[in-house]
XYZ file of N, CA, C and O in Angstrom:
696
model
N 9.274 52.256 16.761
C 8.276 51.170 16.475
C 9.054 50.016 15.876
O 9.862 50.130 15.039
N 8.775 48.808 16.445
C 9.417 47.579 16.072
C 8.776 47.115 14.725
O 7.621 47.122 14.545
N 9.634 46.586 13.847
C 9.165 45.929 12.599
C 8.665 44.446 12.842
O 7.973 43.907 12.025
N 8.966 43.936 13.999
C 8.526 42.571 14.341
C 7.136 42.656 14.931
O 6.895 43.338 15.856
N 6.200 41.855 14.281
C 4.793 41.905 14.881
C 4.763 41.290 16.286
O 5.475 40.319 16.518
N 3.912 41.847 17.122
C 3.753 41.231 18.416
C 2.782 40.105 18.247
O 2.077 39.922 17.264
N 2.711 39.265 19.309
C 1.843 38.056 19.266
C 0.392 38.432 19.075
O -0.381 37.692 18.515
N -0.039 39.618 19.486
C -1.426 40.044 19.281
C -1.786 40.283 17.821
O -2.896 40.263 17.420
N -0.775 40.668 17.014
C -0.974 40.947 15.590
C -0.756 39.816 14.657
O -1.007 39.914 13.519
N -0.302 38.682 15.122
C -0.036 37.500 14.265
C -1.301 36.740 14.113
O -2.022 36.377 15.068
N -1.632 36.397 12.860
C -2.850 35.621 12.590
C -2.809 34.222 13.182
O -1.785 33.626 13.339
N -4.052 33.746 13.460
C -4.199 32.442 13.994
C -4.325 31.435 12.821
O -4.879 30.356 13.104
N -3.851 31.788 11.656
C -3.870 30.859 10.568
C -2.462 30.679 9.991
O -1.573 31.622 10.065
N -2.103 29.448 9.509
C -0.807 29.190 8.899
C -1.029 28.308 7.681
O -1.794 27.347 7.657
N -0.296 28.629 6.586
C -0.296 27.812 5.416
C 0.982 27.006 5.299
O 2.048 27.624 5.557
N 0.954 25.804 4.861
C 2.141 25.024 4.655
C 2.013 24.296 3.373
O 0.966 23.956 2.907
N 3.214 24.154 2.690
C 3.187 23.375 1.431
C 4.226 22.264 1.588
O 5.202 22.364 2.262
N 3.944 21.203 0.900
C 4.835 20.009 0.924
C 4.903 19.420 -0.462
O 3.964 19.486 -1.223
N 6.036 18.856 -0.774
C 6.259 18.201 -2.027
C 7.127 16.979 -1.833
O 8.006 16.978 -1.048
N 6.798 15.851 -2.534
C 7.692 14.710 -2.461
C 7.735 14.056 -3.880
O 6.710 14.122 -4.622
N 8.847 13.381 -4.184
C 9.000 12.735 -5.447
C 9.772 11.385 -5.145
O 10.737 11.411 -4.398
N 9.311 10.329 -5.740
C 9.980 9.067 -5.644
C 10.112 8.394 -6.954
O 9.194 8.530 -7.875
N 11.150 7.680 -7.157
C 11.431 6.910 -8.413
C 10.500 5.713 -8.495
O 10.236 5.046 -7.501
N 10.041 5.398 -9.742
C 9.244 4.239 -9.982
C 10.120 3.099 -10.508
O 10.949 3.337 -11.361
N 9.955 1.855 -9.967
C 10.637 0.677 -10.418
C 9.788 -0.556 -10.283
O 8.977 -0.591 -9.363
N 10.038 -1.520 -11.149
C 9.405 -2.815 -10.979
C 9.840 -3.453 -9.681
O 10.945 -3.265 -9.240
N 8.984 -4.293 -9.084
C 9.420 -5.064 -7.898
C 9.057 -4.314 -6.589
O 9.399 -4.821 -5.517
N 8.492 -3.133 -6.605
C 8.101 -2.383 -5.416
C 6.575 -2.244 -5.402
O 5.936 -2.223 -6.446
N 6.045 -2.037 -4.136
C 4.663 -1.701 -3.993
C 4.378 -0.243 -4.221
O 5.163 0.611 -4.099
N 3.157 -0.041 -4.818
C 2.683 1.367 -4.940
C 1.614 1.642 -3.986
O 0.545 1.049 -3.949
N 1.884 2.591 -3.046
C 0.945 2.975 -2.031
C 0.812 4.515 -2.163
O 1.839 5.221 -2.136
N -0.407 4.986 -2.308
C -0.691 6.408 -2.326
C -1.795 6.769 -1.332
O -2.880 6.217 -1.426
N -1.452 7.671 -0.478
C -2.422 8.035 0.562
C -2.858 6.963 1.539
O -3.945 6.889 2.031
N -1.932 5.935 1.651
C -2.234 4.748 2.424
C -3.001 3.671 1.767
O -3.288 2.596 2.379
N -3.315 3.911 0.503
C -4.090 2.888 -0.258
C -3.186 2.141 -1.233
O -2.468 2.760 -2.010
N -3.124 0.845 -1.228
C -2.376 0.004 -2.185
C -3.000 0.155 -3.560
O -4.208 0.052 -3.655
N -2.213 0.404 -4.519
C -2.677 0.636 -5.918
C -2.036 -0.499 -6.777
O -0.853 -0.796 -6.721
N -2.969 -1.126 -7.563
C -2.486 -2.194 -8.461
C -1.710 -1.574 -9.638
O -2.310 -0.742 -10.369
N -0.479 -1.972 -9.787
C 0.391 -1.396 -10.898
C 1.644 -2.253 -10.945
O 1.991 -2.868 -9.954
N 2.186 -2.307 -12.148
C 3.336 -3.210 -12.321
C 4.651 -2.584 -11.746
O 5.700 -3.249 -11.665
N 4.551 -1.308 -11.342
C 5.745 -0.712 -10.710
C 5.333 -0.041 -9.355
O 4.161 0.145 -9.129
N 6.301 0.211 -8.569
C 6.092 0.826 -7.275
C 7.111 1.917 -7.026
O 7.982 2.141 -7.842
N 6.933 2.587 -5.934
C 7.773 3.742 -5.558
C 8.963 3.211 -4.622
O 8.721 2.452 -3.766
N 10.112 3.721 -4.895
C 11.334 3.304 -4.181
C 11.622 4.402 -3.143
O 11.683 5.566 -3.436
N 11.879 3.931 -1.899
C 12.144 4.866 -0.846
C 12.609 4.078 0.379
O 12.550 2.865 0.478
N 13.108 4.845 1.385
C 13.562 4.245 2.681
C 12.345 3.651 3.449
O 12.434 2.587 3.984
N 11.232 4.392 3.413
C 9.993 3.902 4.051
C 9.146 3.216 2.933
O 9.684 2.712 1.981
N 7.858 3.335 3.088
C 7.000 2.658 2.039
C 6.904 3.588 0.872
O 6.199 3.268 -0.148
N 7.493 4.774 0.890
C 7.612 5.700 -0.327
C 6.259 6.244 -0.729
O 6.080 6.579 -1.907
N 5.299 6.436 0.201
C 4.014 7.017 -0.135
C 4.202 8.515 -0.376
O 4.219 9.337 0.640
N 4.372 8.940 -1.655
C 4.678 10.320 -1.883
C 3.608 11.286 -1.404
O 3.925 12.420 -0.943
N 2.387 10.852 -1.449
C 1.321 11.744 -0.998
C 1.380 12.012 0.470
O 1.340 13.176 0.910
N 1.481 10.994 1.280
C 1.555 11.148 2.670
C 2.769 11.885 3.138
O 2.807 12.677 4.067
N 3.930 11.746 2.378
C 5.086 12.456 2.681
C 4.952 13.922 2.406
O 5.365 14.811 3.184
N 4.305 14.281 1.321
C 4.008 15.668 0.943
C 3.119 16.352 2.021
O 3.337 17.432 2.450
N 2.089 15.567 2.504
C 1.181 16.097 3.476
C 1.922 16.371 4.794
O 1.753 17.327 5.476
N 2.789 15.370 5.139
C 3.561 15.464 6.445
C 4.426 16.691 6.417
O 4.440 17.486 7.345
N 5.120 16.984 5.246
C 5.880 18.187 5.092
C 5.100 19.422 5.187
O 5.518 20.417 5.741
N 3.931 19.436 4.535
C 3.035 20.598 4.586
C 2.678 20.938 6.032
O 2.717 22.082 6.478
N 2.254 19.913 6.819
C 1.829 20.138 8.161
C 2.973 20.636 8.998
O 2.778 21.595 9.791
N 4.110 19.912 8.965
C 5.279 20.405 9.738
C 5.679 21.813 9.380
O 6.053 22.546 10.264
N 5.702 22.120 8.088
C 6.100 23.455 7.650
C 5.171 24.470 8.181
O 5.605 25.593 8.647
N 3.839 24.254 8.062
C 2.913 25.297 8.535
C 3.036 25.520 10.014
O 2.894 26.693 10.470
N 3.339 24.525 10.797
C 3.521 24.642 12.262
C 4.934 25.126 12.643
O 5.178 25.318 13.806
N 5.800 25.289 11.700
C 7.139 25.699 12.002
C 8.001 24.574 12.716
O 8.820 24.890 13.497
N 7.708 23.364 12.346
C 8.351 22.181 13.005
C 9.352 21.485 12.122
O 9.598 20.257 12.310
N 9.872 22.106 11.090
C 10.851 21.471 10.243
C 10.253 20.647 9.110
O 9.236 21.087 8.527
N 10.839 19.557 8.787
C 10.333 18.711 7.693
C 10.395 17.214 8.078
O 11.008 16.846 9.083
N 9.896 16.387 7.185
C 9.838 15.021 7.358
C 11.218 14.332 7.617
O 11.373 13.455 8.337
N 12.200 14.834 6.862
C 13.550 14.258 6.935
C 14.149 14.606 8.351
O 15.064 13.872 8.768
N 13.829 15.620 8.968
C 14.294 15.973 10.334
C 13.646 15.071 11.367
O 14.283 14.556 12.258
N 12.309 14.867 11.176
C 11.575 14.103 12.192
C 11.718 12.572 12.050
O 11.842 11.865 13.038
N 11.897 12.167 10.802
C 12.034 10.702 10.498
C 13.195 10.505 9.479
O 12.978 10.201 8.296
N 14.454 10.693 9.927
C 15.629 10.636 9.003
C 15.795 9.250 8.351
O 15.577 8.222 8.951
N 16.068 9.318 7.095
C 16.254 8.071 6.292
C 17.585 7.388 6.631
O 17.949 6.363 6.081
N 18.361 8.001 7.574
C 19.634 7.428 8.028
C 19.342 6.531 9.229
O 20.303 5.873 9.722
N 18.142 6.469 9.722
C 17.758 5.625 10.887
C 17.049 4.367 10.429
O 16.071 4.487 9.725
N 17.575 3.238 10.848
C 17.025 1.996 10.461
C 15.613 1.767 10.896
O 14.805 1.019 10.322
N 15.247 2.472 12.108
C 13.849 2.227 12.594
C 12.798 2.748 11.582
O 11.674 2.397 11.690
N 13.182 3.595 10.660
C 12.181 4.106 9.703
C 12.222 3.320 8.406
O 11.476 3.622 7.476
N 13.070 2.326 8.268
C 13.209 1.441 7.092
C 11.856 0.759 6.938
O 11.371 0.117 7.812
N 11.281 0.910 5.725
C 9.963 0.260 5.366
C 8.815 0.729 6.242
O 7.830 0.001 6.333
N 8.985 1.888 6.891
C 7.929 2.411 7.790
C 6.627 2.682 7.022
O 6.719 3.118 5.820
N 5.518 2.492 7.669
C 4.221 2.781 7.143
C 4.052 4.310 7.268
O 4.027 4.839 8.425
N 3.901 4.958 6.133
C 3.770 6.472 6.136
C 2.541 6.955 6.834
O 2.538 8.100 7.285
N 1.596 6.133 7.058
C 0.374 6.501 7.823
C 0.753 6.837 9.260
O 0.351 7.787 9.933
N 1.657 6.024 9.799
C 2.163 6.194 11.194
C 2.973 7.417 11.270
O 2.908 8.197 12.256
N 3.837 7.704 10.313
C 4.637 8.919 10.301
C 3.792 10.173 10.247
O 4.029 11.107 11.025
N 2.732 10.105 9.404
C 1.865 11.268 9.302
C 1.065 11.455 10.587
O 0.939 12.570 11.091
N 0.558 10.368 11.212
C -0.106 10.555 12.532
C 0.834 11.135 13.595
O 0.392 12.046 14.279
N 2.028 10.680 13.621
C 3.002 11.195 14.629
C 3.260 12.675 14.392
O 3.327 13.504 15.330
N 3.488 13.059 13.137
C 3.759 14.447 12.798
C 2.522 15.284 13.196
O 2.687 16.371 13.730
N 1.294 14.829 12.832
C 0.202 15.648 13.187
C -0.110 15.799 14.677
O -0.471 16.811 15.155
N 0.278 14.798 15.437
C 0.180 14.895 16.882
C 1.160 16.010 17.345
O 0.791 16.774 18.256
N 2.340 16.075 16.798
C 3.315 17.197 17.164
C 2.673 18.566 16.737
O 2.840 19.523 17.532
N 2.076 18.640 15.603
C 1.386 19.819 15.146
C 0.324 20.282 16.159
O 0.238 21.445 16.535
N -0.461 19.318 16.576
C -1.579 19.577 17.512
C -0.970 19.993 18.919
O -1.589 20.920 19.535
N 0.098 19.362 19.358
C 0.763 19.771 20.617
C 1.235 21.158 20.546
O 1.325 21.884 21.561
N 1.574 21.639 19.286
C 2.115 23.016 19.116
C 0.893 24.025 19.027
O 1.111 25.182 18.831
N -0.323 23.510 19.113
C -1.475 24.429 19.133
C -2.171 24.617 17.867
O -2.898 25.601 17.709
N -2.016 23.692 16.895
C -2.638 23.899 15.637
C -3.471 22.719 15.196
O -3.229 21.557 15.594
N -4.549 23.039 14.345
C -5.334 21.949 13.764
C -5.607 22.332 12.275
O -5.525 23.424 11.921
N -5.920 21.267 11.561
C -6.180 21.382 10.130
C -7.529 22.054 9.863
O -8.526 21.624 10.401
N -7.564 23.033 8.972
C -8.759 23.595 8.464
C -9.156 22.811 7.148
O -10.163 22.326 6.979
N -8.183 22.794 6.229
C -8.361 22.033 5.053
C -7.016 21.632 4.404
O -5.962 22.237 4.752
N -7.064 20.668 3.525
C -5.903 20.084 2.874
C -6.222 19.906 1.393
O -7.230 19.340 1.073
N -5.332 20.375 0.536
C -5.492 20.248 -0.878
C -4.244 19.577 -1.482
O -3.144 20.082 -1.271
N -4.438 18.450 -2.163
C -3.329 17.688 -2.686
C -3.390 17.323 -4.150
O -4.537 17.155 -4.695
N -2.243 17.233 -4.737
C -2.128 16.820 -6.132
C -1.093 15.644 -6.290
O -0.032 15.790 -5.795
N -1.547 14.614 -6.972
C -0.630 13.497 -7.223
C -0.365 13.573 -8.751
O -1.317 13.630 -9.539
N 0.895 13.595 -9.101
C 1.320 13.604 -10.550
C 1.840 12.249 -10.924
O 2.924 11.857 -10.404
N 1.131 11.511 -11.854
C 1.578 10.245 -12.248
C 1.000 10.017 -13.686
O -0.174 10.251 -13.980
N 1.864 9.619 -14.561
C 1.421 9.266 -15.939
C 0.550 8.094 -15.920
O -0.535 8.069 -16.580
N 0.936 7.051 -15.250
C 0.206 5.807 -15.035
C 0.393 5.274 -13.598
O 1.472 5.553 -13.119
N -0.452 4.632 -13.030
C -1.799 4.258 -13.537
C -2.710 5.433 -13.433
O -2.388 6.415 -12.726
N -3.835 5.316 -14.080
C -4.817 6.402 -14.008
C -5.438 6.277 -12.588
O -5.783 5.224 -12.143
N -5.566 7.422 -11.950
C -5.949 7.378 -10.536
C -7.383 7.809 -10.241
O -7.751 7.884 -9.062
N -8.135 8.223 -11.245
C -9.515 8.693 -11.037
C -10.338 7.838 -10.140
O -10.979 8.291 -9.214
N -10.305 6.509 -10.359
C -11.120 5.587 -9.548
C -10.577 5.404 -8.148
O -11.322 5.000 -7.221
N -9.332 5.714 -7.907
C -8.742 5.679 -6.546
C -8.972 6.884 -5.722
O -8.754 6.895 -4.435
N -9.183 8.073 -6.355
C -9.268 9.310 -5.639
C -10.219 9.299 -4.486
O -9.859 9.751 -3.361
N -11.451 8.791 -4.597
C -12.310 8.779 -3.391
C -11.771 7.884 -2.279
O -11.902 8.247 -1.087
N -11.130 6.808 -2.567
C -10.513 5.939 -1.568
C -9.394 6.650 -0.882
O -9.207 6.545 0.342
N -8.552 7.321 -1.646
C -7.370 8.074 -1.092
C -7.898 9.164 -0.217
O -7.392 9.388 0.898
N -8.940 9.891 -0.668
C -9.501 10.971 0.096
C -10.008 10.520 1.487
O -9.770 11.100 2.517
N -10.727 9.399 1.473
C -11.317 8.844 2.664
C -10.137 8.325 3.573
O -10.208 8.581 4.799
N -9.091 7.739 3.020
C -7.945 7.335 3.824
C -7.297 8.468 4.491
O -7.019 8.377 5.728
N -6.975 9.458 3.753
C -6.308 10.678 4.365
C -7.144 11.285 5.429
O -6.606 11.611 6.463
N -8.448 11.477 5.107
C -9.310 12.009 6.181
C -9.301 11.185 7.419
O -9.310 11.719 8.537
N -9.296 9.878 7.242
C -9.317 8.965 8.441
C -8.059 9.056 9.184
O -8.112 9.096 10.464
N -6.912 9.070 8.552
C -5.620 9.142 9.190
C -5.523 10.394 10.069
O -4.982 10.377 11.177
N -6.051 11.530 9.547
C -5.955 12.833 10.196
C -7.224 13.108 11.101
O -7.343 14.245 11.595
N -8.149 12.206 11.140
C -9.385 12.419 11.876
C -10.140 13.681 11.435
O -10.527 14.544 12.193
N -10.252 13.832 10.092
C -10.880 14.920 9.460
C -12.193 14.469 8.780
O -12.365 13.268 8.514
N -13.063 15.435 8.434
C -14.143 15.102 7.505
C -13.661 15.020 6.153
O -12.705 15.783 5.722
N -14.232 14.241 5.325
C -13.748 14.081 3.943
C -13.791 15.389 3.192
O -12.977 15.678 2.291
N -14.763 16.324 3.547
C -14.912 17.621 2.889
C -13.732 18.519 3.170
O -13.508 19.478 2.474
N -12.891 18.195 4.190
C -11.682 18.938 4.484
C -10.518 18.554 3.655
O -9.464 19.208 3.726
N -10.624 17.480 2.865
C -9.533 16.922 2.112
C -9.879 16.912 0.611
O -10.989 16.485 0.300
N -9.016 17.444 -0.228
C -9.244 17.366 -1.678
C -7.992 16.595 -2.311
O -6.861 16.932 -1.968
N -8.344 15.718 -3.196
C -7.290 14.970 -3.871
C -7.433 15.119 -5.393
O -8.557 14.913 -5.909
N -6.453 15.604 -6.071
C -6.416 15.759 -7.494
C -5.330 14.903 -8.104
O -4.395 14.551 -7.399
N -5.518 14.466 -9.312
C -4.525 13.664 -10.021
C -4.217 14.266 -11.390
O -5.220 14.670 -12.089
N -2.997 14.318 -11.743
C -2.516 14.909 -12.970
C -1.565 13.952 -13.639
O -0.880 13.186 -12.982
N -1.469 14.044 -14.946
C -0.447 13.329 -15.668
C 0.688 14.236 -15.952
O 0.667 15.425 -15.737
N 1.804 13.714 -16.431
C 2.887 14.561 -16.861
C 2.876 14.853 -18.371
O 3.864 15.483 -18.826
N 1.811 14.537 -19.003
C 1.697 14.769 -20.388
C 2.824 14.201 -21.222
O 3.298 14.870 -22.178
N 3.409 13.129 -20.708
C 4.583 12.433 -21.396
C 5.822 13.284 -21.416
O 6.690 13.096 -22.248
N 5.880 14.300 -20.467
C 7.068 15.205 -20.370
C 7.643 14.968 -19.019
O 7.013 14.914 -18.008
N 9.021 15.021 -18.996
C 9.787 14.940 -17.733
C 9.683 13.610 -17.021
O 9.167 12.645 -17.632
N 10.235 13.526 -15.872
C 10.310 12.185 -15.177
C 8.936 11.587 -14.909
O 8.787 10.378 -14.989
N 7.964 12.435 -14.582
C 6.598 11.881 -14.364
C 5.989 11.382 -15.682
O 5.555 10.269 -15.777
N 6.158 12.195 -16.770
C 5.583 11.816 -18.055
C 6.328 10.597 -18.680
O 5.697 9.808 -19.444
N 7.608 10.391 -18.315
C 8.305 9.210 -18.839
C 8.108 8.016 -17.895
O 8.725 6.949 -18.148
N 7.270 8.139 -16.909
C 6.960 7.108 -15.922
C 8.244 6.607 -15.160
O 8.396 5.472 -14.795
N 9.106 7.597 -14.865
C 10.320 7.361 -14.084
C 10.104 7.644 -12.609
O 10.744 7.174 -11.751
N 9.043 8.477 -12.353
C 8.778 8.929 -10.982
C 7.360 9.359 -10.806
O 6.585 9.579 -11.818
N 6.966 9.502 -9.575
C 5.653 10.084 -9.203
C 5.924 11.208 -8.269
O 6.932 11.206 -7.464
N 5.126 12.243 -8.340
C 5.230 13.464 -7.510
C 3.972 13.743 -6.791
O 2.901 13.483 -7.345
N 4.050 14.267 -5.675
C 2.850 14.778 -4.947
C 3.190 16.157 -4.289
O 4.259 16.386 -3.849
N 2.120 16.977 -4.327
C 2.193 18.298 -3.697
C 0.982 18.357 -2.747
O -0.121 17.848 -2.986
N 1.151 19.100 -1.582
C 0.125 19.256 -0.683
C 0.190 20.678 -0.099
O 1.294 21.228 0.132
N -0.932 21.275 0.117
C -1.089 22.584 0.774
C -2.069 22.386 1.875
O -3.168 21.801 1.670
N -1.707 22.902 3.071
C -2.561 22.757 4.282
C -2.767 24.133 4.848
O -1.912 24.973 4.783
N -4.001 24.332 5.389
C -4.277 25.573 6.172
C -4.513 25.099 7.573
O -5.341 24.240 7.805
N -3.756 25.631 8.517
C -3.947 25.382 9.913
C -4.561 26.561 10.646
O -4.355 27.689 10.205
N -5.246 26.284 11.748
C -5.741 27.323 12.617
C -5.335 27.017 14.017
O -5.122 25.851 14.333
N -5.224 28.038 14.774
C -4.854 27.819 16.181
C -5.969 27.123 16.936
O -7.167 27.351 16.698
N -5.593 26.171 17.765
C -6.540 25.472 18.632
C -6.918 26.465 19.798
O -5.987 26.888 20.499
N -8.124 26.686 19.924
C -8.583 27.543 21.013
C -8.565 26.732 22.293
O -8.991 25.594 22.294
N -8.109 27.336 23.376
C -8.036 26.579 24.660
C -9.386 26.115 25.016
O -10.407 26.848 24.826
N -9.425 24.882 25.420
C -10.700 24.213 25.872
C -11.370 23.555 24.720
O -12.426 22.895 24.886
N -10.842 23.600 23.393
C -11.535 22.991 22.294
C -10.719 21.792 21.739
O -11.073 21.301 20.668
N -9.760 21.237 22.496
C -8.970 20.170 21.978
C -9.643 18.828 22.275
O -10.458 18.655 23.132
């Protein structure tokens, strides 16, 4: 008897997790979930440094077994310089769908000491749902502070985590 499961025994569900962190500095834009946020500092990165969309992209690619954001959109390539992370996420999700998967739900956490994000969460949720062509109920956005501890708490960085559940696309339902 083989220890490797046959395709008949493998579940039609996959879980993926993603995490991203970017440094905060004055003179940069702050974009979270595709939404511009008013703040005196922004995130530094090769693209637009949207930590939330980067974490979601990694979660999707990981769940589908397609690598990670750095493999698909390397920061060593000039064509990704200042790229809109919404476009990167859309392209990654298209690859996930081509591989036979679709999103069941997405749960995300943004860690930022400041600015306070409570009033932005509904806009971010709507934006993420729109980018991925999902119902808002399939997307959850949480915001946490660093409680003045570590790089997030000292306002040196922002961090985002995402967990996604994928299900196999049944033939004829795409």
